[in-house]
Coordinates of C-alpha atoms in Angstrom, one line a residue:
Chain A
R22 CA 46.9 35.2 142.4
P23 CA 45.5 37.4 144.8
P24 CA 42.6 36.3 146.9
R25 CA 38.9 36.9 145.3
F26 CA 36.1 38.2 147.7
P27 CA 33.0 36.7 147.8
F28 CA 30.1 38.7 146.0
P29 CA 27.3 40.6 147.8
S30 CA 24.3 38.6 148.3
S31 CA 22.0 41.2 146.8
P32 CA 21.2 43.1 144.7
S33 CA 20.1 40.1 142.1
V34 CA 22.6 38.9 139.7
S35 CA 21.2 38.1 136.8
P36 CA 22.2 35.1 134.6
A37 CA 24.6 35.3 132.0
A38 CA 22.0 35.6 129.3
D39 CA 20.1 39.1 129.2
P40 CA 16.7 38.5 130.9
A41 CA 14.7 40.5 128.2
V42 CA 15.4 42.0 124.7
I43 CA 13.9 45.2 123.5
S44 CA 13.4 46.4 119.9
P45 CA 14.4 48.8 118.5
Q46 CA 17.5 49.1 120.5
D47 CA 18.6 52.5 120.8
P48 CA 16.7 54.2 118.0
T49 CA 17.3 57.5 116.5
L50 CA 13.8 59.3 115.8
L51 CA 12.4 62.6 114.5
I52 CA 10.5 64.9 116.6
G53 CA 6.7 64.1 116.6
S54 CA 7.3 60.7 115.1
S55 CA 5.7 57.6 116.4
L56 CA 7.3 54.2 118.1
V57 CA 6.2 50.7 118.5
A58 CA 8.7 49.1 120.7
T59 CA 8.6 45.2 122.1
C60 CA 9.8 43.6 125.1
T61 CA 10.5 39.8 124.8
V62 CA 11.5 38.0 127.8
S63 CA 13.8 34.9 127.7
P64 CA 12.4 31.5 128.3
E65 CA 14.7 31.1 131.5
S66 CA 12.8 34.0 133.1
H67 CA 9.5 32.4 133.5
L68 CA 8.0 35.4 132.9
R69 CA 5.0 36.1 130.6
A70 CA 3.6 39.1 128.6
E71 CA 1.1 40.0 131.5
D72 CA 4.0 40.3 133.9
L73 CA 5.4 43.2 132.2
Y74 CA 5.1 47.0 132.0
W75 CA 7.0 49.8 130.7
T76 CA 8.4 52.9 131.9
L77 CA 9.9 56.0 129.7
N78 CA 12.4 58.4 131.9
G79 CA 11.0 56.7 135.3
R80 CA 7.6 57.4 134.6
R81 CA 5.1 54.4 134.1
L82 CA 3.4 53.9 130.7
P83 CA -0.4 53.9 130.8
A84 CA -1.5 49.9 130.3
T85 CA -3.7 51.2 127.1
S86 CA -0.7 51.7 125.1
Y87 CA 0.4 48.2 125.8
T88 CA -0.6 45.2 123.3
T89 CA 0.5 41.7 123.6
L90 CA 2.1 40.2 120.6
G91 CA 2.6 36.9 122.1
P92 CA 2.8 34.8 125.4
T93 CA 6.3 36.5 126.3
T94 CA 6.0 39.4 124.2
L95 CA 4.5 42.9 125.4
S96 CA 4.6 45.8 122.8
V97 CA 3.9 49.6 123.7
A98 CA 2.8 52.6 121.2
L99 CA 4.3 55.9 121.7
S100 CA 3.1 58.7 119.9
R101 CA 4.1 62.2 118.9
L102 CA 7.4 62.0 120.7
N103 CA 8.9 65.2 122.5
G104 CA 12.7 65.8 122.0
S105 CA 15.0 63.7 124.5
K106 CA 14.9 64.6 127.9
Q107 CA 18.5 64.5 128.1
Q108 CA 21.5 64.0 125.5
S109 CA 22.2 60.7 126.4
G110 CA 18.6 59.5 125.3
D111 CA 15.4 58.9 126.7
N112 CA 15.2 55.6 128.9
L113 CA 12.5 53.5 128.0
V114 CA 12.6 50.3 130.1
C115 CA 10.9 47.2 130.4
H116 CA 10.1 46.0 133.8
S117 CA 8.8 42.8 135.4
R118 CA 5.7 43.1 137.6
D119 CA 7.9 43.5 141.1
G120 CA 9.6 46.4 139.3
G121 CA 12.7 44.9 138.4
I122 CA 14.6 46.1 135.2
L123 CA 14.6 43.4 132.5
A124 CA 15.9 45.3 129.6
G125 CA 16.1 48.9 128.2
S126 CA 16.5 51.0 125.1
C127 CA 17.7 54.7 124.7
L128 CA 15.6 56.6 122.1
Y129 CA 17.1 59.6 120.6
V130 CA 14.6 61.9 119.8
G131 CA 15.9 65.2 118.0
L132 CA 16.1 67.2 114.5
P133 CA 19.1 67.2 112.2
P134 CA 21.1 70.0 112.5
E135 CA 20.7 73.3 110.8
K136 CA 23.5 75.7 109.2
P137 CA 25.3 77.4 111.9
V138 CA 24.9 80.9 111.6
N139 CA 26.8 84.2 112.9
I140 CA 30.3 83.2 112.6
S141 CA 32.6 85.8 114.0
C142 CA 36.4 86.0 114.5
W143 CA 38.9 88.2 115.9
S144 CA 42.7 87.7 116.2
K145 CA 44.6 88.9 119.2
N146 CA 47.3 90.9 118.2
M147 CA 47.8 88.6 115.0
K148 CA 49.1 85.6 116.7
D149 CA 46.1 83.5 116.9
L150 CA 42.3 83.3 115.5
T151 CA 39.2 82.9 117.8
C152 CA 35.9 82.5 116.1
K153 CA 32.4 81.8 117.3
W154 CA 28.9 80.9 116.2
A155 CA 25.4 80.0 117.1
P156 CA 23.9 76.7 116.1
G157 CA 21.4 76.9 113.7
A158 CA 18.2 75.8 115.4
E159 CA 17.0 74.9 118.8
G160 CA 16.2 71.2 118.0
E161 CA 19.7 70.5 117.9
T162 CA 20.0 70.7 121.5
F163 CA 18.0 67.4 121.7
L164 CA 20.7 65.5 120.5
H165 CA 24.4 65.6 121.2
T166 CA 25.7 68.2 118.2
N167 CA 29.1 68.1 117.2
Y168 CA 30.6 71.3 115.8
T169 CA 33.7 71.5 113.8
L170 CA 35.2 74.5 112.6
K171 CA 37.1 74.4 109.4
Y172 CA 39.6 76.7 107.6
K173 CA 41.6 77.2 104.6
L174 CA 43.6 79.9 102.6
R175 CA 41.5 81.1 99.9
W176 CA 44.1 80.3 97.0
Y177 CA 45.3 76.8 98.7
G178 CA 43.5 73.5 98.6
R179 CA 44.0 72.1 101.9
D180 CA 40.9 72.0 104.5
N181 CA 42.5 72.4 108.0
T182 CA 40.6 71.7 111.5
C183 CA 40.1 73.7 114.4
Q184 CA 41.1 71.8 117.6
E185 CA 40.7 74.0 120.5
Y186 CA 37.2 74.3 121.3
H187 CA 35.2 76.3 123.9
A188 CA 38.1 78.7 123.9
A189 CA 35.5 81.8 124.2
G190 CA 31.9 80.2 125.1
T191 CA 30.5 77.1 124.1
Y192 CA 30.5 77.6 120.4
S193 CA 33.8 78.7 119.9
C194 CA 37.3 77.5 118.5
R195 CA 40.7 78.9 118.6
I196 CA 43.1 78.1 116.1
P197 CA 46.6 79.0 118.0
K198 CA 49.2 79.2 115.3
D199 CA 50.4 79.2 112.0
L200 CA 48.4 82.2 110.6
A201 CA 48.6 83.9 107.4
L202 CA 48.6 87.5 107.1
F203 CA 47.9 89.4 103.6
T204 CA 45.9 86.6 102.6
P205 CA 42.2 85.5 102.8
Y206 CA 41.1 82.7 104.8
E207 CA 37.8 80.5 104.2
I208 CA 36.4 79.5 107.3
W209 CA 32.9 77.6 107.8
V210 CA 31.7 75.3 110.7
E211 CA 30.1 71.9 110.3
A212 CA 27.2 70.6 112.7
S213 CA 26.5 66.8 112.8
N214 CA 24.7 64.6 115.0
R215 CA 22.8 61.3 114.7
M216 CA 20.5 62.6 112.3
G217 CA 22.5 64.5 110.0
V218 CA 25.2 66.9 109.3
A219 CA 25.0 70.8 108.2
V220 CA 27.2 72.8 107.0
S221 CA 27.4 77.0 107.3
D222 CA 28.1 79.6 104.7
V223 CA 31.5 80.1 104.0
V224 CA 33.3 83.3 105.8
M225 CA 35.8 85.1 104.1
L226 CA 38.2 87.2 105.7
D227 CA 41.6 88.7 106.1
I228 CA 43.6 88.2 109.7
L229 CA 44.5 91.9 109.5
D230 CA 40.9 93.0 109.3
V231 CA 39.8 91.2 112.8
V232 CA 42.6 92.3 114.7
T233 CA 42.2 92.8 118.5
T234 CA 44.6 93.8 121.5
D235 CA 45.2 94.1 125.0
P236 CA 43.9 97.1 127.1
P237 CA 46.0 99.7 127.1
P238 CA 48.5 99.5 130.2
D239 CA 49.7 101.6 132.6
V240 CA 46.5 104.0 133.2
H241 CA 46.9 107.0 135.1
V242 CA 44.2 109.5 136.2
S243 CA 45.7 112.3 137.9
R244 CA 44.1 116.1 138.7
V245 CA 45.2 119.1 136.9
G246 CA 46.2 121.3 139.7
D247 CA 43.7 122.4 141.6
L248 CA 41.2 122.5 138.9
E249 CA 38.4 121.0 140.7
D250 CA 36.4 119.7 137.5
Q251 CA 39.1 118.2 135.4
L252 CA 41.1 115.0 135.8
S253 CA 43.8 114.0 133.5
V254 CA 44.2 110.3 131.9
R255 CA 47.2 109.1 130.4
W256 CA 48.0 105.4 129.3
S257 CA 50.4 103.8 127.3
S258 CA 49.9 101.9 123.9
P259 CA 49.4 98.5 124.0
P260 CA 53.1 96.7 123.7
A261 CA 52.2 93.8 121.7
L262 CA 51.3 95.9 118.9
K263 CA 53.4 99.0 119.6
D264 CA 55.5 98.4 116.4
F265 CA 52.4 98.4 114.3
L266 CA 50.0 101.0 115.9
F267 CA 50.2 104.0 113.7
Q268 CA 46.4 104.6 113.6
A269 CA 44.8 102.9 116.7
K270 CA 42.2 104.8 118.3
Y271 CA 41.1 104.8 121.8
Q272 CA 38.2 105.3 123.8
I273 CA 37.8 106.6 127.3
Q274 CA 34.5 105.6 129.6
Y275 CA 33.9 107.1 133.2
R276 CA 31.8 107.2 135.9
V277 CA 31.0 108.7 139.4
E278 CA 32.0 106.2 142.2
D279 CA 28.1 105.4 142.9
S280 CA 26.9 105.4 139.7
S281 CA 26.6 102.7 137.2
E282 CA 26.1 105.0 134.0
W283 CA 29.2 105.2 132.1
K284 CA 30.0 108.6 130.2
V285 CA 32.0 107.6 127.1
V286 CA 34.5 110.1 125.4
D287 CA 34.8 108.8 121.7
D288 CA 37.0 111.3 120.0
V289 CA 40.2 110.5 121.4
G290 CA 42.3 109.4 118.1
N291 CA 45.8 108.5 118.4
Q292 CA 46.7 110.2 121.5
T293 CA 47.7 108.5 124.5
S294 CA 46.6 111.4 127.2
C295 CA 43.3 112.9 127.8
R296 CA 41.8 115.8 129.6
L297 CA 38.5 115.0 131.0
A298 CA 36.1 118.4 132.1
G299 CA 33.1 119.2 133.2
L300 CA 33.4 116.8 136.4
R301 CA 31.9 117.3 139.8
P302 CA 34.0 118.7 142.4
G303 CA 35.1 116.4 145.3
T304 CA 34.1 113.3 143.4
V305 CA 35.9 110.0 142.9
Y306 CA 35.7 109.0 139.4
F307 CA 36.4 105.4 137.8
V308 CA 38.0 105.6 134.5
Q309 CA 38.5 102.9 131.8
V310 CA 40.5 102.9 128.6
R311 CA 40.2 100.6 125.3
C312 CA 41.8 100.5 122.1
N313 CA 40.9 99.8 118.6
P314 CA 44.0 98.7 116.4
F315 CA 42.6 99.5 112.9
G316 CA 44.3 100.3 109.8
I317 CA 47.2 97.4 110.8
Y318 CA 49.5 97.2 107.8
G319 CA 46.9 99.4 105.7
S320 CA 43.8 97.2 106.6
K321 CA 40.9 99.2 105.7
S322 CA 38.5 97.5 108.4
A323 CA 37.0 99.1 111.5
G324 CA 39.3 96.8 113.6
I325 CA 37.9 95.4 116.6
W326 CA 37.9 97.1 120.5
S327 CA 40.2 95.6 123.0
D328 CA 38.4 95.0 126.3
W329 CA 38.4 98.1 128.8
S330 CA 41.4 98.4 131.2
N331 CA 40.9 97.8 135.0
P332 CA 39.1 100.8 136.4
T333 CA 41.6 103.5 137.6
A334 CA 40.2 105.5 140.6
A335 CA 40.6 109.3 141.0
S336 CA 39.1 112.0 142.7
T337 CA 38.5 115.9 141.7
P338 CA 39.5 118.3 144.3
R339 CA 37.0 119.4 146.8
S340 CA 35.3 123.1 145.8
E341 CA 36.6 126.0 147.7
R342 CA 33.8 128.1 147.1
A343 CA 31.6 126.0 149.6
A344 CA 34.0 126.5 152.1
G345 CA 34.1 130.3 151.6
G346 CA 30.4 130.5 152.0
C347 CA 28.4 133.5 150.3
D348 CA 29.0 137.1 150.3
P349 CA 26.2 139.0 151.6
K350 CA 27.7 142.5 150.1
G351 CA 28.1 142.1 146.7
G352 CA 24.6 140.5 146.0
E353 CA 23.5 142.2 142.4
Q354 CA 26.7 141.4 141.0
N355 CA 26.8 137.8 142.2
T356 CA 23.3 137.4 140.4
T357 CA 24.7 139.0 137.1
L358 CA 27.9 137.1 137.5
R359 CA 26.0 133.9 138.0
R360 CA 24.0 134.2 134.9
E361 CA 27.2 134.8 132.9
L362 CA 28.8 131.9 134.3
K363 CA 25.6 129.7 133.6
Q364 CA 25.8 130.7 130.1
F365 CA 29.5 130.2 129.7
F366 CA 29.5 126.9 131.6
G367 CA 27.0 125.9 128.9
W368 CA 29.3 126.8 126.2
V369 CA 32.3 125.4 127.7
R370 CA 30.5 122.0 128.5
K371 CA 29.5 121.7 124.7
H372 CA 33.1 122.5 123.6
S373 CA 35.2 120.5 126.4
Y374 CA 33.5 117.6 125.6
G375 CA 36.2 114.9 124.4
C376 CA 39.5 115.9 124.3
S377 CA 39.5 119.2 122.3
N378 CA 42.4 121.4 123.2
L379 CA 41.0 124.6 122.1
G380 CA 38.3 124.4 124.2
I381 CA 40.6 123.4 127.4
K382 CA 42.8 126.7 126.6
L383 CA 40.3 128.8 126.2
Y384 CA 38.2 127.4 129.5
D385 CA 42.0 128.0 131.4
Q386 CA 42.1 131.4 130.1
W387 CA 38.5 132.3 131.0
R388 CA 39.3 130.6 134.7
V389 CA 42.2 132.7 135.3
W390 CA 40.1 136.0 134.0
L391 CA 37.6 134.9 136.2
Q392 CA 39.7 134.9 139.4
K393 CA 41.1 138.3 138.6
S394 CA 37.6 139.7 138.1
H395 CA 36.5 138.1 141.2
K396 CA 39.0 139.9 143.5
A397 CA 38.2 143.1 141.3
R398 CA 34.4 142.8 142.2
N399 CA 34.9 142.1 146.1
Q400 CA 37.0 145.0 145.8
V401 CA 34.2 147.0 144.1
G402 CA 31.5 145.3 146.5
K403 CA 33.5 147.0 149.4
D404 CA 33.1 150.3 147.8
P405 CA 29.9 151.7 149.0
S406 CA 30.0 154.3 146.1
A407 CA 30.6 151.4 143.2
Chain B
P19 CA 58.9 44.3 140.8
T20 CA 61.1 45.6 143.5
G21 CA 62.7 48.1 141.3
D22 CA 59.3 50.2 141.1
S23 CA 58.7 50.0 144.6
W24 CA 62.3 51.8 145.6
G25 CA 61.2 54.2 142.8
I26 CA 58.1 55.2 144.1
F27 CA 59.7 55.1 147.6
T28 CA 62.5 57.5 146.7
F29 CA 60.3 59.7 145.1
L30 CA 58.0 60.1 147.8
C31 CA 60.8 60.2 150.3
A32 CA 61.8 63.5 148.1
A33 CA 58.3 64.8 147.9
L34 CA 57.2 64.4 151.4
C35 CA 60.8 65.4 153.3
N36 CA 62.3 68.1 150.9
L37 CA 65.4 66.1 151.4
P38 CA 67.8 65.3 148.4
A39 CA 66.9 61.5 147.2
L40 CA 68.5 58.8 149.4
P41 CA 68.4 55.0 149.0
A42 CA 68.9 54.5 152.4
L43 CA 65.7 53.1 154.1
N44 CA 65.8 54.8 157.0
C45 CA 66.0 58.1 155.5
S46 CA 62.4 59.3 156.8
E47 CA 60.9 55.7 157.5
E48 CA 58.8 56.9 160.2
L49 CA 58.5 60.5 159.7
G50 CA 57.2 59.6 156.1
T51 CA 54.5 56.7 156.8
S52 CA 52.6 58.4 159.4
Q53 CA 52.2 61.6 157.4
S54 CA 52.0 59.4 154.1
I55 CA 48.7 57.7 155.6
Q56 CA 47.3 61.1 156.5
K57 CA 47.5 62.4 153.4
T58 CA 46.1 59.0 152.1
Y59 CA 43.2 59.5 154.3
D60 CA 42.7 63.3 153.3
L61 CA 42.7 62.2 149.5
T62 CA 40.4 59.4 150.4
R63 CA 37.9 62.2 151.9
Y64 CA 38.4 64.5 149.3
L65 CA 37.5 62.1 146.5
E66 CA 34.4 61.3 148.4
H67 CA 33.2 64.9 148.6
Q68 CA 34.1 65.3 144.8
L69 CA 32.3 62.1 143.7
R70 CA 29.1 63.1 145.0
T71 CA 28.8 66.5 142.8
L72 CA 30.5 64.2 140.1
A73 CA 27.9 61.3 140.5
G74 CA 24.8 63.7 140.7
T75 CA 26.1 65.5 137.5
Y76 CA 26.6 62.4 135.8
L77 CA 23.4 60.4 136.9
N78 CA 21.2 63.5 135.7
Y79 CA 23.0 63.2 132.2
L80 CA 22.0 59.6 132.3
G81 CA 18.6 60.7 133.3
P82 CA 15.5 58.9 135.3
P83 CA 15.5 56.5 136.5
F84 CA 19.4 56.4 137.0
N85 CA 19.4 59.6 139.1
E86 CA 16.5 58.8 141.3
P87 CA 17.4 58.1 145.0
D88 CA 16.3 54.5 145.6
F89 CA 17.2 53.5 142.0
T90 CA 19.0 49.8 142.0
P91 CA 19.2 48.2 138.6
P92 CA 20.2 44.5 138.6
R93 CA 23.8 43.9 138.5
L94 CA 24.3 41.9 135.3
A95 CA 27.3 39.1 135.1
R96 CA 29.1 41.3 132.6
A97 CA 29.4 44.2 135.0
E98 CA 31.3 42.1 137.5
R99 CA 34.4 43.5 135.9
V100 CA 34.2 46.4 138.0
P101 CA 35.6 45.5 141.6
S102 CA 32.8 45.1 143.9
A103 CA 33.4 46.8 147.5
T104 CA 30.1 45.5 149.2
V105 CA 32.0 42.6 151.0
D106 CA 31.6 40.9 154.5
L107 CA 32.9 43.7 157.0
D108 CA 34.1 40.9 159.2
L109 CA 36.2 39.2 156.3
W110 CA 37.4 42.5 155.4
R111 CA 38.6 43.6 158.6
G112 CA 40.1 40.0 159.4
L113 CA 42.7 40.7 156.5
T114 CA 46.1 41.9 157.2
D115 CA 47.0 45.4 156.5
N116 CA 48.9 44.3 153.6
A117 CA 46.1 42.6 152.1
R118 CA 43.6 45.2 152.6
L119 CA 46.4 47.8 150.9
A120 CA 46.9 45.5 148.0
A121 CA 43.3 45.2 147.4
N122 CA 42.6 49.1 147.6
Y123 CA 45.6 49.7 145.2
R124 CA 44.3 47.1 142.4
A125 CA 40.7 48.1 143.3
Y126 CA 41.4 52.0 142.1
S127 CA 43.8 51.3 139.5
R128 CA 41.0 49.4 137.7
L129 CA 38.1 51.7 138.8
L130 CA 40.7 54.6 137.1
C131 CA 41.0 52.9 134.0
Y132 CA 37.1 52.4 133.9
L133 CA 36.7 56.1 134.7
R134 CA 38.8 57.2 132.0
A135 CA 36.9 55.2 129.5
L136 CA 33.3 56.8 130.5
D137 CA 32.1 58.3 127.4
G138 CA 34.4 61.2 126.1
Q139 CA 32.6 62.6 123.4
A140 CA 29.2 63.0 124.9
G141 CA 28.0 65.2 128.2
T142 CA 28.5 68.6 128.5
A143 CA 31.9 70.1 128.6
E144 CA 31.3 71.1 132.3
L145 CA 30.9 67.2 133.0
R146 CA 33.8 66.4 131.0
H147 CA 35.9 68.9 132.9
R148 CA 34.9 67.4 136.2
L149 CA 35.6 63.9 135.2
G150 CA 39.1 64.6 134.1
H151 CA 39.9 66.4 137.6
F152 CA 38.7 63.6 139.3
C153 CA 40.6 61.1 137.2
S154 CA 43.6 63.2 138.2
S155 CA 42.6 62.9 141.6
L156 CA 42.3 59.6 141.6
Q157 CA 45.5 58.7 140.2
G158 CA 46.8 60.7 142.9
L159 CA 45.4 58.4 145.5
V160 CA 46.5 55.5 143.6
L161 CA 50.1 56.9 143.9
S162 CA 49.6 57.5 147.7
I163 CA 48.5 54.0 148.4
A164 CA 51.7 52.8 146.7
G165 CA 53.7 55.1 148.7
V166 CA 52.0 54.2 151.9
M167 CA 52.7 50.3 151.1
S168 CA 56.2 51.2 150.2
S169 CA 57.1 53.1 153.6
L170 CA 55.6 50.2 155.4
G171 CA 58.0 47.6 153.6
Y172 CA 54.9 45.9 151.4
P173 CA 55.5 45.0 147.8
L174 CA 53.1 46.6 145.2
P175 CA 50.9 44.0 143.7
A176 CA 52.3 42.5 140.6
G177 CA 50.6 41.7 137.3
P178 CA 48.3 43.9 135.2
L179 CA 46.0 46.4 136.7
G180 CA 43.7 47.3 134.0
P181 CA 40.6 45.7 132.9
P182 CA 41.1 42.0 132.1
A183 CA 38.8 42.3 129.1
P184 CA 40.8 42.0 125.7
P185 CA 41.1 45.4 124.0
G186 CA 38.8 44.1 121.4
T187 CA 35.7 43.3 123.7
P188 CA 33.3 46.2 123.1
V189 CA 32.6 48.0 126.4
A190 CA 28.6 47.3 126.4
P191 CA 26.3 46.0 123.7
N192 CA 23.9 48.7 123.7
D193 CA 23.5 52.1 125.2
F194 CA 21.2 51.1 127.9
L195 CA 23.4 48.4 129.1
K196 CA 26.4 51.0 129.1
K197 CA 24.2 53.4 131.4
M198 CA 24.0 50.4 133.7
D199 CA 27.4 49.8 133.7
D200 CA 28.2 53.8 134.5
F201 CA 25.6 53.5 137.2
W202 CA 27.6 50.5 139.0
L203 CA 30.9 52.0 138.5
L204 CA 29.8 55.2 140.3
K205 CA 28.2 53.1 142.7
E206 CA 31.2 50.8 143.6
L207 CA 33.5 54.0 143.6
Q208 CA 31.4 55.3 146.2
T209 CA 31.4 52.3 148.5
W210 CA 35.2 52.0 147.9
L211 CA 36.0 55.4 149.1
W212 CA 33.8 55.2 151.9
R213 CA 35.4 51.6 153.4
S214 CA 38.9 53.0 152.5
A215 CA 38.7 56.1 154.5
K216 CA 37.8 53.8 157.3
D217 CA 40.6 51.6 156.6
F218 CA 43.1 54.4 156.4
N219 CA 41.6 56.1 159.8
R220 CA 42.6 52.7 161.4
L221 CA 46.0 52.1 160.0
K222 CA 47.2 55.8 160.9
K223 CA 46.4 54.8 164.9
K224 CA 48.8 51.9 164.2
V225 CA 51.6 53.9 163.0
P226 CA 53.0 56.2 165.6
P227 CA 54.0 59.8 164.6
A228 CA 57.6 60.2 164.2
V229 CA 60.1 62.4 166.5
V230 CA 61.3 64.8 163.7
T231 CA 64.1 66.5 165.7
L232 CA 65.8 63.7 167.0
R233 CA 66.4 62.3 163.2
L234 CA 67.8 65.4 162.0
E235 CA 70.3 65.8 164.4
A236 CA 71.3 62.1 164.1
R237 CA 71.9 63.1 160.4
G238 CA 74.1 66.2 161.5
F239 CA 71.8 68.7 159.8

């Protein structure tokens, strides 16, 4: 037998029997209720009621709340209890005069749980189902409350229990496999703690109505020739669903490098490319794309947007006009030109928002015409008789 | 049992030396031992560091007075099951390396069992995660000590290493006593790690570092 080491001289190793007994031991109590607890010292300890005092969570309770019930029994009265300071229970301790601990009792003060609410679920690529919910009330947080997500196919009897908790935050669970499509599921959450049980309302859903997917891959942003206010965005359809995505929607958001304000392009439709217009020349832009796989297998629901793709950066070409400088000769014509340009730009911005190709084609044509007429006007400007 | 010692030794050989597992004793006798001790020392320091955060979080979960700085509850008779590290240091240093290593090995094996039994249901997810991570690291320490013992030619301690209490015994008769048990478990763990670091530091100085190239040439690599 291996050698035994001698035990330390201190702290005090108490005798085999507990030095004192507290009643009630580890009770569960409603918030706002009152409690009278007693501490009875064992005969071997040679202590008496007047040698004792109480603490709750390390703070001494006032002697005015004590009552001596017998030579070796001291009680304490607690009223209007607040919720437990920690979920492991409030520490109510009976001490001897020198501060030594004689016995303790953990008080669990809280409320029974309320029905969990706001259950929402989503399926990634129809492979799994993750649900999240919110606790019904704040009072549950004083006690350790267990949540169980349960589900069953609507037309089949057996209840199943979700196993993988905290998949997407504290109040969430993930069902990783064996999901049936085209059949509604019934999903609910049960909350239980020491004080009771509460069951949420049942949510009914079809996996195909809550599908989301990965962000679109291969997002490329490039310049459009020399056009200084446009960028072309291209991406691929998310691979996991590419055989099913007949009706996907996409959304683009972009911002200038030093701004936090995103501009959203909403009406991208089913295409995998888009042209951004009305941009600032010589500026770096960050662009992101996301996908909504709605209408999978004929589902009528709105679908759930994927995360945004990682930002892709690109810059518009620098404006050449600034380098050219002003032409002082054609002053009057420039003012008229400026006014016309302003009006047209306004029109163009309104109609080139989004990826309407008609607007872009017209705009391109107008640009070409503008360059031609600019050359013509310069020549006119040189002619003093114009 | 000798079979287990050789098994662990061979595994550690392969792991430490990246050589195919060889049954010969002198495959990496000196090469492995010094590194093995160093690794064990490093692991001990790492665990000490991890334990500081873990204990802080756990004691906050237990609530005051358990998380107060000078808190020292009585050590009840039942709590003596947790191996105590607070021992006469002269006596401790007077032991042989073998006895000291064996005591470390036994203590951490038992401490690991108790840690694993800490209430897995309650506490925050963060706390459970930290606890799980710490237990993995502690298991690594137990294996590491076994490796050091084998490379020095000491047999591993025999007999059951888990808590001696029969399976039917309740952990603690009430929640407050369980809190006190938990407190002492963490405290003893702290003291063991602190002392083990010194043990391995001293052991490191006793074992000379190996001359690597000579060994490899002799084997015709």
